[in-house]
Amino acid sequence: MINRVRKLSFLTALAALTGCGGGGADVAHLPDTVRPASASPSAARLARTPPNLAPGPGGRTPVYERGAPSGAKTVALTFDADMTADQGPRAARGERFDNPALIATLKRLKVDSTIFMTGRWAEEYPEQARAIGSDPRFEVANHSYSHHAFKAPCYGLPTLDRTAMAADVRRAFDAFRAAGVRNVVPYFRFPGGCYDDDALRALAPARVTAVQWDVISGDAFATDPDAVAEQVLAGVRPGSLVVLHCTRSAAPVTEEAVRTIVPELRRRGYRFVKVSELMRADRNGA
């Protein structure tokens, strides 16, 4: 009886550690590298488990927009790897939805980052997706499979039916798995950043945390890298989440802007972290 009580106590503590208030990823659709172990995990594995916020009111998908302001000068640079489900013909004609030079620059500058990837992007560039997801500098989050909108209107994007939203997110996780992507975290970014309460309710079965931002880089369709850098540098505060893009066709000057942003923020005392580290610091009160 005593051993049974001890076991139950351990499992209760484990549940509290692996989810912020009990939230968790839809483990059936995440790679093995992100799934909680069925056996008793080590303390090191618990430390590596990406935090996930508890559901919001009425079971809605929780939304995370920035880290809690604190004395720590941390900032998360996030990059959306956009590609809609119907852009295959454009890619076949030579349009580039990837940006390997940007990824190389982030690695060279030793910048930890979170890449919000669509499932369609992972299918188009499986080798790049696998390389990004295997590099400890990066974590891969979900940006939907189709890059269709979860709320209308949304920058002219086609709109998903409410009944298809959770399945679209799961399909993206499946595409990551098929491409061999590791370092996957249970986070999701709405295409275009567009959502409402109906979308949060519809997405609840996917059991992800929706990650937005507090600093808009303005790199989408920009042609002046200095203007992008200035906008980011003017907006960053401790705990900021910055949204940028990893798509040459739609954000051609991002890599050049990053070469200005990174050294300047470091000069100001900032440290670059992934979204999971920013969220973990909030959970631990750091």
PDB file of C-alpha atoms in Angstrom:
ATOM      1  CA  MET A   1       0.000   0.000   0.000  1.00  0.00           C
ATOM      2  CA  ILE A   2       2.829   2.400   0.857  1.00  0.00           C
ATOM      3  CA  ASN A   3       4.541   1.675  -2.476  1.00  0.00           C
ATOM      4  CA  ARG A   4       1.278   2.338  -4.329  1.00  0.00           C
ATOM      5  CA  VAL A   5       0.877   5.732  -2.587  1.00  0.00           C
ATOM      6  CA  ARG A   6       4.460   6.628  -3.443  1.00  0.00           C
ATOM      7  CA  LYS A   7       3.897   5.671  -7.080  1.00  0.00           C
ATOM      8  CA  LEU A   8       0.746   7.780  -7.311  1.00  0.00           C
ATOM      9  CA  SER A   9       2.550  10.733  -5.736  1.00  0.00           C
ATOM     10  CA  PHE A  10       5.374  10.413  -8.251  1.00  0.00           C
ATOM     11  CA  LEU A  11       2.967  10.298 -11.187  1.00  0.00           C
ATOM     12  CA  THR A  12       1.152  13.382  -9.906  1.00  0.00           C
ATOM     13  CA  ALA A  13       4.433  15.279  -9.626  1.00  0.00           C
ATOM     14  CA  LEU A  14       5.452  14.105 -13.092  1.00  0.00           C
ATOM     15  CA  ALA A  15       2.210  15.409 -14.590  1.00  0.00           C
ATOM     16  CA  ALA A  16       2.828  18.809 -13.029  1.00  0.00           C
ATOM     17  CA  LEU A  17       6.364  18.945 -14.391  1.00  0.00           C
ATOM     18  CA  THR A  18       5.641  17.841 -17.947  1.00  0.00           C
ATOM     19  CA  GLY A  19       2.810  20.295 -18.537  1.00  0.00           C
ATOM     20  CA  CYS A  20       2.320  23.836 -17.278  1.00  0.00           C
ATOM     21  CA  GLY A  21      -0.834  23.275 -15.255  1.00  0.00           C
ATOM     22  CA  GLY A  22      -1.610  19.990 -17.024  1.00  0.00           C
ATOM     23  CA  GLY A  23      -1.489  21.012 -20.712  1.00  0.00           C
ATOM     24  CA  GLY A  24       0.367  18.738 -23.122  1.00  0.00           C
ATOM     25  CA  ALA A  25       1.064  18.017 -26.760  1.00  0.00           C
ATOM     26  CA  ASP A  26      -1.078  15.663 -28.792  1.00  0.00           C
ATOM     27  CA  VAL A  27       1.564  12.957 -28.413  1.00  0.00           C
ATOM     28  CA  ALA A  28       0.016  10.702 -31.040  1.00  0.00           C
ATOM     29  CA  HIS A  29       1.069  13.240 -33.657  1.00  0.00           C
ATOM     30  CA  LEU A  30       4.500  14.252 -32.346  1.00  0.00           C
ATOM     31  CA  PRO A  31       7.798  12.492 -33.088  1.00  0.00           C
ATOM     32  CA  ASP A  32       9.171  10.152 -30.437  1.00  0.00           C
ATOM     33  CA  THR A  33      11.727  12.808 -29.471  1.00  0.00           C
ATOM     34  CA  VAL A  34       8.939  14.956 -28.011  1.00  0.00           C
ATOM     35  CA  ARG A  35       6.634  12.307 -26.546  1.00  0.00           C
ATOM     36  CA  PRO A  36       6.722  11.856 -22.783  1.00  0.00           C
ATOM     37  CA  ALA A  37       8.239   8.516 -21.801  1.00  0.00           C
ATOM     38  CA  SER A  38       5.823   5.886 -20.557  1.00  0.00           C
ATOM     39  CA  ALA A  39       8.377   4.716 -18.016  1.00  0.00           C
ATOM     40  CA  SER A  40       9.723   6.891 -15.226  1.00  0.00           C
ATOM     41  CA  PRO A  41      11.916   9.489 -17.007  1.00  0.00           C
ATOM     42  CA  SER A  42      15.144  10.831 -15.628  1.00  0.00           C
ATOM     43  CA  ALA A  43      15.498  14.369 -14.311  1.00  0.00           C
ATOM     44  CA  ALA A  44      17.517  15.206 -17.436  1.00  0.00           C
ATOM     45  CA  ARG A  45      14.640  14.107 -19.703  1.00  0.00           C
ATOM     46  CA  LEU A  46      12.152  16.170 -17.699  1.00  0.00           C
ATOM     47  CA  ALA A  47      14.421  19.191 -18.127  1.00  0.00           C
ATOM     48  CA  ARG A  48      14.377  18.658 -21.920  1.00  0.00           C
ATOM     49  CA  THR A  49      10.598  18.269 -22.161  1.00  0.00           C
ATOM     50  CA  PRO A  50       9.249  21.411 -23.863  1.00  0.00           C
ATOM     51  CA  PRO A  51       6.754  23.241 -21.647  1.00  0.00           C
ATOM     52  CA  ASN A  52       3.175  23.583 -22.826  1.00  0.00           C
ATOM     53  CA  LEU A  53       0.557  25.897 -21.351  1.00  0.00           C
ATOM     54  CA  ALA A  54      -2.629  24.636 -19.766  1.00  0.00           C
ATOM     55  CA  PRO A  55      -5.867  25.079 -21.741  1.00  0.00           C
ATOM     56  CA  GLY A  56      -7.588  28.437 -21.444  1.00  0.00           C
ATOM     57  CA  PRO A  57     -11.171  29.125 -20.335  1.00  0.00           C
ATOM     58  CA  GLY A  58     -13.614  26.558 -21.636  1.00  0.00           C
ATOM     59  CA  GLY A  59     -10.759  24.350 -22.833  1.00  0.00           C
ATOM     60  CA  ARG A  60      -9.624  26.857 -25.459  1.00  0.00           C
ATOM     61  CA  THR A  61      -6.123  26.608 -26.903  1.00  0.00           C
ATOM     62  CA  PRO A  62      -3.810  28.794 -24.759  1.00  0.00           C
ATOM     63  CA  VAL A  63      -2.017  31.737 -26.388  1.00  0.00           C
ATOM     64  CA  TYR A  64       1.536  32.863 -25.576  1.00  0.00           C
ATOM     65  CA  GLU A  65       2.633  36.286 -26.877  1.00  0.00           C
ATOM     66  CA  ARG A  66       5.814  37.177 -25.000  1.00  0.00           C
ATOM     67  CA  GLY A  67       7.909  36.227 -22.040  1.00  0.00           C
ATOM     68  CA  ALA A  68       7.217  37.744 -18.651  1.00  0.00           C
ATOM     69  CA  PRO A  69       9.179  40.991 -18.204  1.00  0.00           C
ATOM     70  CA  SER A  70      12.063  40.329 -15.862  1.00  0.00           C
ATOM     71  CA  GLY A  71      15.618  41.357 -15.260  1.00  0.00           C
ATOM     72  CA  ALA A  72      16.847  38.745 -17.772  1.00  0.00           C
ATOM     73  CA  LYS A  73      17.551  40.212 -21.188  1.00  0.00           C
ATOM     74  CA  THR A  74      16.311  37.337 -23.332  1.00  0.00           C
ATOM     75  CA  VAL A  75      14.670  37.536 -26.734  1.00  0.00           C
ATOM     76  CA  ALA A  76      13.235  34.845 -29.012  1.00  0.00           C
ATOM     77  CA  LEU A  77      13.710  35.267 -32.751  1.00  0.00           C
ATOM     78  CA  THR A  78      11.108  33.140 -34.539  1.00  0.00           C
ATOM     79  CA  PHE A  79      10.955  32.443 -38.264  1.00  0.00           C
ATOM     80  CA  ASP A  80       7.883  31.357 -40.230  1.00  0.00           C
ATOM     81  CA  ALA A  81       8.622  28.884 -43.043  1.00  0.00           C
ATOM     82  CA  ASP A  82       5.501  29.584 -45.082  1.00  0.00           C
ATOM     83  CA  MET A  83       4.148  27.594 -47.972  1.00  0.00           C
ATOM     84  CA  THR A  84       0.488  27.058 -48.787  1.00  0.00           C
ATOM     85  CA  ALA A  85      -0.873  23.678 -49.797  1.00  0.00           C
ATOM     86  CA  ASP A  86      -1.496  24.863 -53.372  1.00  0.00           C
ATOM     87  CA  GLN A  87       1.877  26.506 -54.102  1.00  0.00           C
ATOM     88  CA  GLY A  88       3.534  23.378 -55.484  1.00  0.00           C
ATOM     89  CA  PRO A  89       3.299  24.561 -59.114  1.00  0.00           C
ATOM     90  CA  ARG A  90       5.042  27.827 -58.218  1.00  0.00           C
ATOM     91  CA  ALA A  91       7.846  25.888 -56.527  1.00  0.00           C
ATOM     92  CA  ALA A  92       8.102  23.653 -59.607  1.00  0.00           C
ATOM     93  CA  ARG A  93       8.606  26.771 -61.729  1.00  0.00           C
ATOM     94  CA  GLY A  94      11.546  27.831 -59.557  1.00  0.00           C
ATOM     95  CA  GLU A  95      10.028  30.050 -56.887  1.00  0.00           C
ATOM     96  CA  ARG A  96      11.953  29.590 -53.642  1.00  0.00           C
ATOM     97  CA  PHE A  97      10.015  29.250 -50.410  1.00  0.00           C
ATOM     98  CA  ASP A  98      13.145  28.322 -48.451  1.00  0.00           C
ATOM     99  CA  ASN A  99      16.093  30.424 -47.282  1.00  0.00           C
ATOM    100  CA  PRO A 100      19.197  28.288 -46.637  1.00  0.00           C
ATOM    101  CA  ALA A 101      21.415  31.389 -46.385  1.00  0.00           C
ATOM    102  CA  LEU A 102      19.345  32.604 -43.419  1.00  0.00           C
ATOM    103  CA  ILE A 103      19.668  29.266 -41.630  1.00  0.00           C
ATOM    104  CA  ALA A 104      23.428  29.280 -42.304  1.00  0.00           C
ATOM    105  CA  THR A 105      23.716  32.797 -40.855  1.00  0.00           C
ATOM    106  CA  LEU A 106      21.802  31.849 -37.715  1.00  0.00           C
ATOM    107  CA  LYS A 107      24.146  28.879 -37.251  1.00  0.00           C
ATOM    108  CA  ARG A 108      27.258  30.979 -37.909  1.00  0.00           C
ATOM    109  CA  LEU A 109      26.117  33.655 -35.446  1.00  0.00           C
ATOM    110  CA  LYS A 110      25.132  30.942 -32.925  1.00  0.00           C
ATOM    111  CA  VAL A 111      21.558  32.142 -32.557  1.00  0.00           C
ATOM    112  CA  ASP A 112      19.087  29.747 -30.948  1.00  0.00           C
ATOM    113  CA  SER A 113      15.769  30.083 -32.781  1.00  0.00           C
ATOM    114  CA  THR A 114      12.313  28.581 -33.242  1.00  0.00           C
ATOM    115  CA  ILE A 115      11.210  27.790 -36.802  1.00  0.00           C
ATOM    116  CA  PHE A 116       7.436  27.706 -37.343  1.00  0.00           C
ATOM    117  CA  MET A 117       7.161  25.377 -40.323  1.00  0.00           C
ATOM    118  CA  THR A 118       4.195  24.415 -42.455  1.00  0.00           C
ATOM    119  CA  GLY A 119       3.742  20.770 -43.323  1.00  0.00           C
ATOM    120  CA  ARG A 120       3.749  21.675 -47.003  1.00  0.00           C
ATOM    121  CA  TRP A 121       7.171  23.348 -46.578  1.00  0.00           C
ATOM    122  CA  ALA A 122       8.546  20.191 -44.940  1.00  0.00           C
ATOM    123  CA  GLU A 123       7.260  18.138 -47.871  1.00  0.00           C
ATOM    124  CA  GLU A 124       8.826  20.489 -50.434  1.00  0.00           C
ATOM    125  CA  TYR A 125      12.192  20.719 -48.648  1.00  0.00           C
ATOM    126  CA  PRO A 126      12.511  17.506 -46.620  1.00  0.00           C
ATOM    127  CA  GLU A 127      16.322  17.547 -46.466  1.00  0.00           C
ATOM    128  CA  GLN A 128      16.368  21.128 -45.190  1.00  0.00           C
ATOM    129  CA  ALA A 129      13.553  20.405 -42.740  1.00  0.00           C
ATOM    130  CA  ARG A 130      15.434  17.381 -41.421  1.00  0.00           C
ATOM    131  CA  ALA A 131      18.689  19.358 -41.110  1.00  0.00           C
ATOM    132  CA  ILE A 132      16.987  22.213 -39.242  1.00  0.00           C
ATOM    133  CA  GLY A 133      15.202  19.794 -36.935  1.00  0.00           C
ATOM    134  CA  SER A 134      18.418  17.913 -36.178  1.00  0.00           C
ATOM    135  CA  ASP A 135      20.438  20.996 -35.234  1.00  0.00           C
ATOM    136  CA  PRO A 136      20.456  21.766 -31.483  1.00  0.00           C
ATOM    137  CA  ARG A 137      20.333  25.482 -32.300  1.00  0.00           C
ATOM    138  CA  PHE A 138      16.773  25.123 -33.576  1.00  0.00           C
ATOM    139  CA  GLU A 139      13.405  23.774 -32.543  1.00  0.00           C
ATOM    140  CA  VAL A 140      10.605  23.199 -35.046  1.00  0.00           C
ATOM    141  CA  ALA A 141       7.062  24.326 -34.294  1.00  0.00           C
ATOM    142  CA  ASN A 142       3.836  23.904 -36.236  1.00  0.00           C
ATOM    143  CA  HIS A 143       2.576  26.588 -38.648  1.00  0.00           C
ATOM    144  CA  SER A 144      -0.290  24.405 -39.970  1.00  0.00           C
ATOM    145  CA  TYR A 145      -0.082  22.067 -42.940  1.00  0.00           C
ATOM    146  CA  SER A 146      -1.852  24.233 -45.497  1.00  0.00           C
ATOM    147  CA  HIS A 147      -1.078  27.813 -44.368  1.00  0.00           C
ATOM    148  CA  HIS A 148      -4.767  28.524 -44.850  1.00  0.00           C
ATOM    149  CA  ALA A 149      -6.425  30.979 -42.487  1.00  0.00           C
ATOM    150  CA  PHE A 150      -8.111  29.972 -39.232  1.00  0.00           C
ATOM    151  CA  LYS A 151     -10.184  33.166 -39.294  1.00  0.00           C
ATOM    152  CA  ALA A 152     -11.542  35.297 -42.147  1.00  0.00           C
ATOM    153  CA  PRO A 153     -10.551  37.694 -43.495  1.00  0.00           C
ATOM    154  CA  CYS A 154      -6.805  37.092 -43.173  1.00  0.00           C
ATOM    155  CA  TYR A 155      -4.583  38.772 -45.771  1.00  0.00           C
ATOM    156  CA  GLY A 156      -6.365  37.051 -48.638  1.00  0.00           C
ATOM    157  CA  LEU A 157      -5.539  33.526 -47.451  1.00  0.00           C
ATOM    158  CA  PRO A 158      -8.027  30.732 -48.181  1.00  0.00           C
ATOM    159  CA  THR A 159      -9.984  29.864 -45.042  1.00  0.00           C
ATOM    160  CA  LEU A 160     -10.139  26.462 -43.366  1.00  0.00           C
ATOM    161  CA  ASP A 161     -13.446  25.065 -42.206  1.00  0.00           C
ATOM    162  CA  ARG A 162     -13.645  24.912 -38.394  1.00  0.00           C
ATOM    163  CA  THR A 163     -14.034  21.146 -38.499  1.00  0.00           C
ATOM    164  CA  ALA A 164     -10.723  20.797 -40.394  1.00  0.00           C
ATOM    165  CA  MET A 165      -8.500  22.944 -38.169  1.00  0.00           C
ATOM    166  CA  ALA A 166      -7.215  20.389 -35.652  1.00  0.00           C
ATOM    167  CA  ALA A 167      -6.710  17.843 -38.438  1.00  0.00           C
ATOM    168  CA  ASP A 168      -4.665  20.368 -40.445  1.00  0.00           C
ATOM    169  CA  VAL A 169      -2.332  20.846 -37.474  1.00  0.00           C
ATOM    170  CA  ARG A 170      -1.987  17.094 -36.985  1.00  0.00           C
ATOM    171  CA  ARG A 171      -1.223  16.689 -40.679  1.00  0.00           C
ATOM    172  CA  ALA A 172       1.693  19.102 -40.314  1.00  0.00           C
ATOM    173  CA  PHE A 173       3.113  17.044 -37.426  1.00  0.00           C
ATOM    174  CA  ASP A 174       2.736  13.962 -39.634  1.00  0.00           C
ATOM    175  CA  ALA A 175       4.670  15.723 -42.416  1.00  0.00           C
ATOM    176  CA  PHE A 176       7.470  16.540 -39.968  1.00  0.00           C
ATOM    177  CA  ARG A 177       7.655  12.907 -38.922  1.00  0.00           C
ATOM    178  CA  ALA A 178       7.723  11.726 -42.546  1.00  0.00           C
ATOM    179  CA  ALA A 179      10.608  14.106 -43.301  1.00  0.00           C
ATOM    180  CA  GLY A 180      12.564  12.893 -40.270  1.00  0.00           C
ATOM    181  CA  VAL A 181      12.324  16.210 -38.420  1.00  0.00           C
ATOM    182  CA  ARG A 182      13.453  16.041 -34.798  1.00  0.00           C
ATOM    183  CA  ASN A 183      13.434  18.720 -32.061  1.00  0.00           C
ATOM    184  CA  VAL A 184       9.700  19.271 -32.610  1.00  0.00           C
ATOM    185  CA  VAL A 185       7.850  21.274 -29.948  1.00  0.00           C
ATOM    186  CA  PRO A 186       4.076  21.363 -29.260  1.00  0.00           C
ATOM    187  CA  TYR A 187       3.644  24.961 -30.372  1.00  0.00           C
ATOM    188  CA  PHE A 188       1.496  26.363 -33.163  1.00  0.00           C
ATOM    189  CA  ARG A 189       1.383  29.696 -34.960  1.00  0.00           C
ATOM    190  CA  PHE A 190      -1.764  30.791 -36.758  1.00  0.00           C
ATOM    191  CA  PRO A 191      -1.153  31.627 -40.430  1.00  0.00           C
ATOM    192  CA  GLY A 192      -1.186  35.396 -40.694  1.00  0.00           C
ATOM    193  CA  GLY A 193      -1.548  35.507 -36.904  1.00  0.00           C
ATOM    194  CA  CYS A 194      -5.324  35.493 -37.436  1.00  0.00           C
ATOM    195  CA  TYR A 195      -7.558  33.753 -34.888  1.00  0.00           C
ATOM    196  CA  ASP A 196     -10.679  34.170 -32.769  1.00  0.00           C
ATOM    197  CA  ASP A 197     -12.386  32.299 -29.940  1.00  0.00           C
ATOM    198  CA  ASP A 198     -13.980  29.872 -32.392  1.00  0.00           C
ATOM    199  CA  ALA A 199     -10.543  28.984 -33.764  1.00  0.00           C
ATOM    200  CA  LEU A 200      -9.136  28.505 -30.257  1.00  0.00           C
ATOM    201  CA  ARG A 201     -11.980  26.124 -29.450  1.00  0.00           C
ATOM    202  CA  ALA A 202     -11.660  24.250 -32.746  1.00  0.00           C
ATOM    203  CA  LEU A 203      -7.913  23.799 -32.264  1.00  0.00           C
ATOM    204  CA  ALA A 204      -8.230  22.472 -28.696  1.00  0.00           C
ATOM    205  CA  PRO A 205      -8.076  18.754 -29.673  1.00  0.00           C
ATOM    206  CA  ALA A 206      -4.567  19.290 -31.084  1.00  0.00           C
ATOM    207  CA  ARG A 207      -3.379  20.195 -27.552  1.00  0.00           C
ATOM    208  CA  VAL A 208      -0.814  22.801 -28.602  1.00  0.00           C
ATOM    209  CA  THR A 209       0.097  26.246 -27.303  1.00  0.00           C
ATOM    210  CA  ALA A 210      -0.555  29.004 -29.850  1.00  0.00           C
ATOM    211  CA  VAL A 211       2.516  31.247 -30.030  1.00  0.00           C
ATOM    212  CA  GLN A 212       2.098  34.781 -31.320  1.00  0.00           C
ATOM    213  CA  TRP A 213       4.520  37.712 -30.877  1.00  0.00           C
ATOM    214  CA  ASP A 214       4.946  41.214 -29.499  1.00  0.00           C
ATOM    215  CA  VAL A 215       7.448  42.498 -32.110  1.00  0.00           C
ATOM    216  CA  ILE A 216       6.544  42.563 -35.804  1.00  0.00           C
ATOM    217  CA  SER A 217       9.676  42.699 -37.958  1.00  0.00           C
ATOM    218  CA  GLY A 218       7.930  43.910 -41.095  1.00  0.00           C
ATOM    219  CA  ASP A 219      10.168  41.666 -43.213  1.00  0.00           C
ATOM    220  CA  ALA A 220       7.311  40.239 -45.288  1.00  0.00           C
ATOM    221  CA  PHE A 221       7.724  41.627 -48.817  1.00  0.00           C
ATOM    222  CA  ALA A 222      10.223  44.208 -47.520  1.00  0.00           C
ATOM    223  CA  THR A 223      13.046  45.401 -49.769  1.00  0.00           C
ATOM    224  CA  ASP A 224      15.063  47.433 -47.249  1.00  0.00           C
ATOM    225  CA  PRO A 225      16.958  45.302 -44.689  1.00  0.00           C
ATOM    226  CA  ASP A 226      17.908  48.369 -42.658  1.00  0.00           C
ATOM    227  CA  ALA A 227      14.245  49.279 -42.177  1.00  0.00           C
ATOM    228  CA  VAL A 228      13.491  45.739 -40.971  1.00  0.00           C
ATOM    229  CA  ALA A 229      16.416  45.828 -38.550  1.00  0.00           C
ATOM    230  CA  GLU A 230      15.410  49.244 -37.211  1.00  0.00           C
ATOM    231  CA  GLN A 231      11.833  48.103 -36.598  1.00  0.00           C
ATOM    232  CA  VAL A 232      12.985  45.032 -34.657  1.00  0.00           C
ATOM    233  CA  LEU A 233      15.592  46.918 -32.630  1.00  0.00           C
ATOM    234  CA  ALA A 234      13.063  49.605 -31.718  1.00  0.00           C
ATOM    235  CA  GLY A 235      10.530  47.056 -30.472  1.00  0.00           C
ATOM    236  CA  VAL A 236      12.545  44.484 -28.531  1.00  0.00           C
ATOM    237  CA  ARG A 237      12.163  44.408 -24.758  1.00  0.00           C
ATOM    238  CA  PRO A 238      13.212  41.707 -22.251  1.00  0.00           C
ATOM    239  CA  GLY A 239      11.121  38.621 -22.997  1.00  0.00           C
ATOM    240  CA  SER A 240      10.153  39.734 -26.507  1.00  0.00           C
ATOM    241  CA  LEU A 241       8.989  37.345 -29.217  1.00  0.00           C
ATOM    242  CA  VAL A 242       9.947  38.569 -32.683  1.00  0.00           C
ATOM    243  CA  VAL A 243       8.237  37.293 -35.829  1.00  0.00           C
ATOM    244  CA  LEU A 244      10.332  37.038 -38.999  1.00  0.00           C
ATOM    245  CA  HIS A 245      10.183  34.780 -42.057  1.00  0.00           C
ATOM    246  CA  CYS A 246      12.257  32.019 -43.620  1.00  0.00           C
ATOM    247  CA  THR A 247      10.935  32.365 -47.172  1.00  0.00           C
ATOM    248  CA  ARG A 248      13.074  33.924 -49.896  1.00  0.00           C
ATOM    249  CA  SER A 249      10.208  34.690 -52.257  1.00  0.00           C
ATOM    250  CA  ALA A 250       8.173  36.594 -49.659  1.00  0.00           C
ATOM    251  CA  ALA A 251      10.927  37.924 -47.376  1.00  0.00           C
ATOM    252  CA  PRO A 252      14.069  38.442 -49.461  1.00  0.00           C
ATOM    253  CA  VAL A 253      15.988  40.744 -47.090  1.00  0.00           C
ATOM    254  CA  THR A 254      15.551  38.878 -43.788  1.00  0.00           C
ATOM    255  CA  GLU A 255      19.007  37.290 -43.771  1.00  0.00           C
ATOM    256  CA  GLU A 256      20.684  40.657 -44.305  1.00  0.00           C
ATOM    257  CA  ALA A 257      18.565  42.257 -41.575  1.00  0.00           C
ATOM    258  CA  VAL A 258      19.490  39.493 -39.136  1.00  0.00           C
ATOM    259  CA  ARG A 259      23.177  40.293 -39.680  1.00  0.00           C
ATOM    260  CA  THR A 260      22.426  43.736 -38.220  1.00  0.00           C
ATOM    261  CA  ILE A 261      19.896  42.714 -35.557  1.00  0.00           C
ATOM    262  CA  VAL A 262      21.932  40.004 -33.843  1.00  0.00           C
ATOM    263  CA  PRO A 263      25.174  41.877 -33.065  1.00  0.00           C
ATOM    264  CA  GLU A 264      23.304  45.003 -31.998  1.00  0.00           C
ATOM    265  CA  LEU A 265      21.050  43.152 -29.572  1.00  0.00           C
ATOM    266  CA  ARG A 266      24.074  41.336 -28.184  1.00  0.00           C
ATOM    267  CA  ARG A 267      25.782  44.677 -27.728  1.00  0.00           C
ATOM    268  CA  ARG A 268      22.743  45.718 -25.672  1.00  0.00           C
ATOM    269  CA  GLY A 269      23.165  42.650 -23.477  1.00  0.00           C
ATOM    270  CA  TYR A 270      20.499  40.370 -24.945  1.00  0.00           C
ATOM    271  CA  ARG A 271      20.710  36.582 -25.133  1.00  0.00           C
ATOM    272  CA  PHE A 272      18.878  34.671 -27.871  1.00  0.00           C
ATOM    273  CA  VAL A 273      16.651  31.802 -26.753  1.00  0.00           C
ATOM    274  CA  LYS A 274      14.116  29.433 -28.238  1.00  0.00           C
ATOM    275  CA  VAL A 275      10.429  29.841 -27.407  1.00  0.00           C
ATOM    276  CA  SER A 276      10.587  26.763 -25.177  1.00  0.00           C
ATOM    277  CA  GLU A 277      13.326  28.330 -23.060  1.00  0.00           C
ATOM    278  CA  LEU A 278      11.427  31.605 -22.801  1.00  0.00           C
ATOM    279  CA  MET A 279       8.300  29.728 -21.710  1.00  0.00           C
ATOM    280  CA  ARG A 280      10.235  27.502 -19.292  1.00  0.00           C
ATOM    281  CA  ALA A 281      11.764  30.573 -17.621  1.00  0.00           C
ATOM    282  CA  ASP A 282       8.258  31.990 -17.104  1.00  0.00           C
ATOM    283  CA  ARG A 283       7.066  28.710 -15.599  1.00  0.00           C
ATOM    284  CA  ASN A 284      10.038  28.594 -13.233  1.00  0.00           C
ATOM    285  CA  GLY A 285       9.686  32.245 -12.305  1.00  0.00           C
ATOM    286  CA  ALA A 286      13.126  33.120 -13.636  1.00  0.00           C
TER     287      ALA A 286
END
